[in-house]
Amino acid sequence: MEQKIADIDRQHFISFEGIDYSGKTTQINLLQAFLQKKGYSVYVLREPGGTVISEKIRDILLDRNHHEMSERAEIFLYSAARVQLVSEKIIPLLKEGYFIIADRYVDSTTAYQGYGRGLDLEMVKQINSAATFGLMPSITFYMEITPEQAQQRRLESGAGADRLEGAGIDFYQRVFNGYKELIRKEPDRFRVINAMQSVNSIHKKIIDLLEDHL
Ligand code: TMP
């Protein structure tokens, strides 16, 4: 059955965005603990993933051997994973009163597939709207680091590159610029965080901004 989102309260639906190695996940874990202490039931979801089907799609997407994946196949796979996540988890959990923290959401598709891969932005917009049923977070924390800083962090971590991380610095520069453009277009939803500060000061900043928002 098709989802109806008009009567869903989005106040407790928040997302985190940023290029890889921006430190999103660390901050999400800290925020989850903070909100739980405050008495909220919190659910963290990562994209692509978060359901059995979406995790399987994630494996296809991030497989280093899938060099031949076309850009359109890529956007439809991310979006298929998202439809499943929104229908199976996000909508029902919001209705049950959960606080949802999304580790990436539809802005990642605009930044990576739209600006990064160069897919037509109008097409991306339509696919995104179909994949989310139009349901958007009430606030989005953008963890800002430059592609050079991100690359430095990856080298220091000693991690290998997955299929996307193999895409090179030019790709990440386009993604970075894409996020800037998104923030310019929706200044009310985005909160930009300097992700090069210490873990603790970032956490404090996020809490302040979130408390203002709630
Ligand atoms: P993660 O490393 O934050 O789990 O994200 C997985 C990768 O997938 C990351 O490189 C960003 C990319 N991605 C997209 O290209 N488009 C999307 O819509 C999403 C959600 C992620």
Short mmCIF file of C-alpha atoms in Angstrom, two decimals, residues 5 8 14 46 84 93 101 103 117 129 143 168:
data_model
loop_
_atom_site.label_atom_id
_atom_site.label_comp_id
_atom_site.label_asym_id
_atom_site.label_seq_id
_atom_site.Cartn_x
_atom_site.Cartn_y
_atom_site.Cartn_z
CA ILE A 5 2.97 11.22 4.95
CA ILE A 8 3.48 12.47 10.08
CA ILE A 14 16.89 14.38 11.77
CA ARG A 46 22.37 4.23 8.08
CA GLN A 84 12.44 0.13 1.62
CA LEU A 93 8.89 4.40 13.78
CA ILE A 101 18.66 9.84 13.32
CA ASP A 103 23.18 8.60 8.86
CA ARG A 117 28.30 11.81 -11.08
CA SER A 129 10.84 12.60 -4.17
CA MET A 143 29.64 17.90 8.86
CA GLY A 168 39.12 10.21 -6.86
#
